[in-house]
mmCIF file with all atom_site columns, C-alpha atoms in Angstrom:
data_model
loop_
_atom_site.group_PDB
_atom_site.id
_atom_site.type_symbol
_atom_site.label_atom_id
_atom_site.label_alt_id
_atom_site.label_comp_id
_atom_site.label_asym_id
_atom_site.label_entity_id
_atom_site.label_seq_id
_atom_site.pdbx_PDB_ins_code
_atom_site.Cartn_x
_atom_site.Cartn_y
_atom_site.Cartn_z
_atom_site.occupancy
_atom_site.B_iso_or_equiv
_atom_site.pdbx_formal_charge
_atom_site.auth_seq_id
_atom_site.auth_comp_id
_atom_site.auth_asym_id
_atom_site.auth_atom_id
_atom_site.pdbx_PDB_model_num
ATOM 1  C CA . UNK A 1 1  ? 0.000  0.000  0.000   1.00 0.00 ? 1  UNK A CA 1
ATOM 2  C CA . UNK A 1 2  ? 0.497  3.756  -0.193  1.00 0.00 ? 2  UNK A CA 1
ATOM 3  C CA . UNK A 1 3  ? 0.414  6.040  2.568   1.00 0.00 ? 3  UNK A CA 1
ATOM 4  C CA . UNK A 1 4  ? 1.506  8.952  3.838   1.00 0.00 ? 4  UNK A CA 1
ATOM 5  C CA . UNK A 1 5  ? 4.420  9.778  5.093   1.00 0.00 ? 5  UNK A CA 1
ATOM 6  C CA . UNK A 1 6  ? 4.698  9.476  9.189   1.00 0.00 ? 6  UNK A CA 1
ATOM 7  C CA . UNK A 1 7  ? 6.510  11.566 11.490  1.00 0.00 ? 7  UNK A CA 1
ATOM 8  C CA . UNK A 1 8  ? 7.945  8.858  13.196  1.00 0.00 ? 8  UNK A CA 1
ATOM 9  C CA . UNK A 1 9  ? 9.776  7.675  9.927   1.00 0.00 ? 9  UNK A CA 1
ATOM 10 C CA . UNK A 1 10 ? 13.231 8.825  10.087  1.00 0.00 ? 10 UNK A CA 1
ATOM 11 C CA . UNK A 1 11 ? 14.840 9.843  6.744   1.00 0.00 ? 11 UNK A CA 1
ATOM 12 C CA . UNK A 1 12 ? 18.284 10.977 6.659   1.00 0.00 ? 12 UNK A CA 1
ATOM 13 C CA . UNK A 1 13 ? 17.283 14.718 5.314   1.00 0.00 ? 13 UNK A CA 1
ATOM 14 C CA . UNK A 1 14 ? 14.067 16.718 5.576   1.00 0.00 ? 14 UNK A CA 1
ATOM 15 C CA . UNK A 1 15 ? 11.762 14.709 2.938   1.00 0.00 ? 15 UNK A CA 1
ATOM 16 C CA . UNK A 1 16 ? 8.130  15.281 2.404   1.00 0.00 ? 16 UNK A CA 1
ATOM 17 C CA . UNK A 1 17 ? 6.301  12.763 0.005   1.00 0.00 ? 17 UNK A CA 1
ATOM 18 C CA . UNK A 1 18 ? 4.350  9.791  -0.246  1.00 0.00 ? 18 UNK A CA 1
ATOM 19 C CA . UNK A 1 19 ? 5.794  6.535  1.562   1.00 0.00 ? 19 UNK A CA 1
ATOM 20 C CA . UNK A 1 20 ? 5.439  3.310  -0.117  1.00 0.00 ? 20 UNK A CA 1
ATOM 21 C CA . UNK A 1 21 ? 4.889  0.734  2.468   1.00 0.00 ? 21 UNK A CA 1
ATOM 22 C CA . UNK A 1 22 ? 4.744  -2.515 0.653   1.00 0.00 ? 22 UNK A CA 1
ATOM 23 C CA . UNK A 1 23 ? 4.923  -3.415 -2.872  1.00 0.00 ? 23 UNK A CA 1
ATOM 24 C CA . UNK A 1 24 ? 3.027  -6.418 -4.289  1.00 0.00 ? 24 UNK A CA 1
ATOM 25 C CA . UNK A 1 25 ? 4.927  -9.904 -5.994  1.00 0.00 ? 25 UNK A CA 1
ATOM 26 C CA . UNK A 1 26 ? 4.647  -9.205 -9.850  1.00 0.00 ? 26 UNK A CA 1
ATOM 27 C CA . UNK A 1 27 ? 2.777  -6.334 -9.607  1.00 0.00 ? 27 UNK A CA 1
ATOM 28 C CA . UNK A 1 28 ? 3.317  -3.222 -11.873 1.00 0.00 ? 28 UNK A CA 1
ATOM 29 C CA . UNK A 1 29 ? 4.791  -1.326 -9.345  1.00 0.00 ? 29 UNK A CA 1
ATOM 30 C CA . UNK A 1 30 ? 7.701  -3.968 -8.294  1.00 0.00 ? 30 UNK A CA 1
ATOM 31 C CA . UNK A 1 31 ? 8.004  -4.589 -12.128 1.00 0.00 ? 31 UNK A CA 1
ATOM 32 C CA . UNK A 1 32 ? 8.789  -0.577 -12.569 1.00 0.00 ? 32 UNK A CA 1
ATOM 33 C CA . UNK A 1 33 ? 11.507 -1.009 -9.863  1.00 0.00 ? 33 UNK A CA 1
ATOM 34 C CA . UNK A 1 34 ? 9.323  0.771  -6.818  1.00 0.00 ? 34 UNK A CA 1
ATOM 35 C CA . UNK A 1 35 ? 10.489 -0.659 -3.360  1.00 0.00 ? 35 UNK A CA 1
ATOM 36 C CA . UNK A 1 36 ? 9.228  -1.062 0.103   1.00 0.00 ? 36 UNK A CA 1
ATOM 37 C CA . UNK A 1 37 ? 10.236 1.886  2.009   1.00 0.00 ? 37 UNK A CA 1
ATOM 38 C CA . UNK A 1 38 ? 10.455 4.049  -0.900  1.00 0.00 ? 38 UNK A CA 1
ATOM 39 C CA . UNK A 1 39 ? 9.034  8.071  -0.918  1.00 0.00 ? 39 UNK A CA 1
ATOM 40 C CA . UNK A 1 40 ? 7.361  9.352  -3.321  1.00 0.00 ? 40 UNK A CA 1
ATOM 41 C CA . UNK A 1 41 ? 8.976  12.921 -4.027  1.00 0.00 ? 41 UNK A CA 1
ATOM 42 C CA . UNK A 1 42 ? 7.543  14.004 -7.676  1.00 0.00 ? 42 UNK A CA 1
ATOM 43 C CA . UNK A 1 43 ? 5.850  13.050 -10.464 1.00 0.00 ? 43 UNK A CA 1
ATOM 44 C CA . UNK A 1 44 ? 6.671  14.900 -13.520 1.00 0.00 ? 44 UNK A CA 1
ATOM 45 C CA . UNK A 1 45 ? 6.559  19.163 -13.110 1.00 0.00 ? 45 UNK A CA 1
ATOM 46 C CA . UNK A 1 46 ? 4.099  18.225 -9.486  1.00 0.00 ? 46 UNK A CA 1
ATOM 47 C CA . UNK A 1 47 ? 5.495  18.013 -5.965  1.00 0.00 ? 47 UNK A CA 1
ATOM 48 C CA . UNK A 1 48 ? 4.082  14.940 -4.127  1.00 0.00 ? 48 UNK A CA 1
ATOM 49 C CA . UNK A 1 49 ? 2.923  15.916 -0.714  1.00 0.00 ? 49 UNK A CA 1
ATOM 50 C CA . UNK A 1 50 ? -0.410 14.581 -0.474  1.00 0.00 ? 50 UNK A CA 1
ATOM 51 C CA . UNK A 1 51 ? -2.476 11.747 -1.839  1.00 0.00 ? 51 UNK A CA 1
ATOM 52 C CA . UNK A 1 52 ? -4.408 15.294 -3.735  1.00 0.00 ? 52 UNK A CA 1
ATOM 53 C CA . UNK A 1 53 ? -1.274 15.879 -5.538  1.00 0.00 ? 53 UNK A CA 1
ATOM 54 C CA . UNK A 1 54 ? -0.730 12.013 -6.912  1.00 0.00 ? 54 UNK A CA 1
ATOM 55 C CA . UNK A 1 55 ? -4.789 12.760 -8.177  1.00 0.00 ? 55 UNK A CA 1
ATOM 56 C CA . UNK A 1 56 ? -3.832 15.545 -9.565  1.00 0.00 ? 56 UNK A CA 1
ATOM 57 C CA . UNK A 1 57 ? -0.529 13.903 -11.561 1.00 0.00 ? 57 UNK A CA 1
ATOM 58 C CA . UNK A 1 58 ? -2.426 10.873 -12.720 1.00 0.00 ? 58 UNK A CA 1
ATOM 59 C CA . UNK A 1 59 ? -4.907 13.026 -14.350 1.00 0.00 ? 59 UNK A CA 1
ATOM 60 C CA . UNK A 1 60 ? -3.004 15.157 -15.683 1.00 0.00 ? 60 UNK A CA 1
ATOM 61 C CA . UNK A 1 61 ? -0.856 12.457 -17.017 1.00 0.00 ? 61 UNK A CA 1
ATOM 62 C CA . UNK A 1 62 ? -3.286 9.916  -17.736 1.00 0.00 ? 62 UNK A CA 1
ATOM 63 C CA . UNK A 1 63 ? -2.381 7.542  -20.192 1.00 0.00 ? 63 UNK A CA 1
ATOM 64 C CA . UNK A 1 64 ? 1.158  9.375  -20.649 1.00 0.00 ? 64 UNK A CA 1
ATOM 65 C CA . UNK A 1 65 ? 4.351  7.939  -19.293 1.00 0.00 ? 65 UNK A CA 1
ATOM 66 C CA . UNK A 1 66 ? 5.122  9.697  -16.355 1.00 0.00 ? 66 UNK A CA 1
ATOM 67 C CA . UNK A 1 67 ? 8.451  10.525 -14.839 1.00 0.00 ? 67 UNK A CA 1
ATOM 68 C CA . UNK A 1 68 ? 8.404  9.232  -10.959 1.00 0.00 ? 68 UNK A CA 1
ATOM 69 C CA . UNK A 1 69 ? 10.896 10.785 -8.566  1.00 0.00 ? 69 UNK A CA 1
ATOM 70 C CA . UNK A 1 70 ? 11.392 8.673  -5.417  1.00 0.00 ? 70 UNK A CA 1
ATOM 71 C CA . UNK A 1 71 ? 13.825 9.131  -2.715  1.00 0.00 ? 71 UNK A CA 1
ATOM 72 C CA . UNK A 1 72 ? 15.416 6.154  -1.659  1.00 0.00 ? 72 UNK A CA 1
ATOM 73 C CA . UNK A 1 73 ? 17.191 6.242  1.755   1.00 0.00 ? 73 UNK A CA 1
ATOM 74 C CA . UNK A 1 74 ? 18.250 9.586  0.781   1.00 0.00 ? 74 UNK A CA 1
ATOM 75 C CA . UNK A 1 75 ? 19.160 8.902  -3.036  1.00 0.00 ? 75 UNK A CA 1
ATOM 76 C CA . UNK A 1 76 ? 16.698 10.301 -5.694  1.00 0.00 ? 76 UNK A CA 1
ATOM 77 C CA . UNK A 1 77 ? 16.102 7.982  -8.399  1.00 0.00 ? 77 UNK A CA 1
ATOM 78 C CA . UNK A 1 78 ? 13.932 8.500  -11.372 1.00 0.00 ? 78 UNK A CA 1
ATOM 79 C CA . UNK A 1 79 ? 11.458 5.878  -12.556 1.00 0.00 ? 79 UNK A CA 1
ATOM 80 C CA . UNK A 1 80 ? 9.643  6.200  -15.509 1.00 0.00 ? 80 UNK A CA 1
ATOM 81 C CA . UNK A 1 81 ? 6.069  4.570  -15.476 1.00 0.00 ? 81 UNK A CA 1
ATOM 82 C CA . UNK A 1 82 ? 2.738  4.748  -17.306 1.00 0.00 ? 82 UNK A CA 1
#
């Protein structure tokens, strides 16, 4: 699942986002390289802060493929998805 991003998580820098909790087996997700533990940080020109914000990205760039910035223990990495 998806869900926001608690306080309690410690990251090693100030990181707002999404936090991906849990990725399912051979599910699109895992197959675009997203891992547990991952933050969502940005999805093409939108800052992810809220579950709003993905809405707004997905419609925006429905049916497009979509740039997907994640941090990863404190490395951005760029996935691209559709």
């Amino acid at each position: 699942g998806v869900f926001p991003l608690p306080p309690i998580v410690k990251l090693p820098t100030e990181i707002t986002g999404i936090l991906i909790s849990d990725v399912e087996p051979k599910s699109q997700a895992e197959e675009s390289g997203f891992q547990s533990g991952d933050v969502i940080i940005q999805i093409e020109d939108i800052e992810i802060k809220t579950f709003a914000n993905i809405d707004v990205a997905i419609k925006k760039y429905n049916d497009k493929y979509k740039r997907v910035y994640v941090n990863r223990y404190g490395q951005t990495i760029l996935f691209v998805t559709q």
